[in-house]
Amino acid sequence: MAGWQTAPQDDLQMAIAEFKSKLPGWWYSLGECQVSCDASCAPTVESEHIHLIERQGDPFDAGFDADLPQPSTLADALRDVMRQALEEIRKRKGN
């Protein structure tokens, strides 16, 4: 089982709460293996940010991805995609 992280993911619930408060109406997914912790996210039609998609195939529409090498956590991966999304939102709003 080389590479697998066996420590509890204690920070994951807090990371999910942060994500939902900062990006309401966004979907996310998480995955973990012996090589990496992964996350993806994107706005849904219920998101206040859906209007920021400029065209189909736009990177904002395709979502944001993280593939963090081990050792990492699911919380790290979720926060990484949240950071990417928030940076892109700021750019598109001109802030």
PDB file of C-alpha atoms in Angstrom, residues 46-93:
ATOM      1  CA  GLU A  46     -28.184  27.740 -10.286  1.00  0.00           C
ATOM      2  CA  SER A  47     -24.883  29.534  -9.636  1.00  0.00           C
ATOM      3  CA  GLU A  48     -24.704  33.314  -9.555  1.00  0.00           C
ATOM      4  CA  HIS A  49     -21.561  32.957 -11.672  1.00  0.00           C
ATOM      5  CA  ILE A  50     -23.082  31.074 -14.609  1.00  0.00           C
ATOM      6  CA  HIS A  51     -23.361  34.312 -16.603  1.00  0.00           C
ATOM      7  CA  LEU A  52     -19.553  34.600 -16.616  1.00  0.00           C
ATOM      8  CA  ILE A  53     -19.302  31.818 -19.197  1.00  0.00           C
ATOM      9  CA  GLU A  54     -18.521  33.584 -22.439  1.00  0.00           C
ATOM     10  CA  ARG A  55     -19.024  30.689 -24.863  1.00  0.00           C
ATOM     11  CA  GLN A  56     -19.403  26.944 -24.897  1.00  0.00           C
ATOM     12  CA  GLY A  57     -16.023  25.319 -24.372  1.00  0.00           C
ATOM     13  CA  ASP A  58     -14.800  28.323 -22.378  1.00  0.00           C
ATOM     14  CA  PRO A  59     -12.357  27.149 -19.678  1.00  0.00           C
ATOM     15  CA  PHE A  60     -14.741  28.550 -17.064  1.00  0.00           C
ATOM     16  CA  ASP A  61     -17.495  26.346 -18.490  1.00  0.00           C
ATOM     17  CA  ALA A  62     -15.213  23.300 -18.583  1.00  0.00           C
ATOM     18  CA  GLY A  63     -14.440  23.714 -14.891  1.00  0.00           C
ATOM     19  CA  PHE A  64     -11.366  23.749 -12.751  1.00  0.00           C
ATOM     20  CA  ASP A  65      -9.222  20.754 -11.894  1.00  0.00           C
ATOM     21  CA  ALA A  66      -6.532  19.837  -9.382  1.00  0.00           C
ATOM     22  CA  ASP A  67      -4.339  16.747  -9.373  1.00  0.00           C
ATOM     23  CA  LEU A  68      -2.123  17.111  -6.294  1.00  0.00           C
ATOM     24  CA  PRO A  69       0.618  14.530  -5.843  1.00  0.00           C
ATOM     25  CA  GLN A  70       0.760  12.540  -2.629  1.00  0.00           C
ATOM     26  CA  PRO A  71       1.169  13.355   0.143  1.00  0.00           C
ATOM     27  CA  SER A  72      -1.882  15.583  -0.118  1.00  0.00           C
ATOM     28  CA  THR A  73      -5.462  15.624   1.130  1.00  0.00           C
ATOM     29  CA  LEU A  74      -8.891  15.882  -0.417  1.00  0.00           C
ATOM     30  CA  ALA A  75      -9.295  19.179   1.448  1.00  0.00           C
ATOM     31  CA  ASP A  76      -6.122  20.499  -0.229  1.00  0.00           C
ATOM     32  CA  ALA A  77      -7.460  19.517  -3.649  1.00  0.00           C
ATOM     33  CA  LEU A  78     -10.875  21.084  -3.034  1.00  0.00           C
ATOM     34  CA  ARG A  79      -9.303  24.313  -1.800  1.00  0.00           C
ATOM     35  CA  ASP A  80      -7.053  24.364  -4.860  1.00  0.00           C
ATOM     36  CA  VAL A  81      -9.966  24.269  -7.317  1.00  0.00           C
ATOM     37  CA  MET A  82     -11.868  26.784  -5.180  1.00  0.00           C
ATOM     38  CA  ARG A  83      -8.869  29.147  -5.348  1.00  0.00           C
ATOM     39  CA  GLN A  84      -8.664  28.714  -9.143  1.00  0.00           C
ATOM     40  CA  ALA A  85     -12.368  29.445  -9.539  1.00  0.00           C
ATOM     41  CA  LEU A  86     -12.318  32.503  -7.280  1.00  0.00           C
ATOM     42  CA  GLU A  87      -9.295  33.916  -9.129  1.00  0.00           C
ATOM     43  CA  GLU A  88     -11.068  33.474 -12.474  1.00  0.00           C
ATOM     44  CA  ILE A  89     -14.246  35.082 -11.104  1.00  0.00           C
ATOM     45  CA  ARG A  90     -12.219  38.098  -9.933  1.00  0.00           C
ATOM     46  CA  LYS A  91     -10.531  38.352 -13.360  1.00  0.00           C
ATOM     47  CA  ARG A  92     -13.812  38.233 -15.249  1.00  0.00           C
ATOM     48  CA  LYS A  93     -15.450  40.761 -12.974  1.00  0.00           C
TER      49      LYS A  93
END
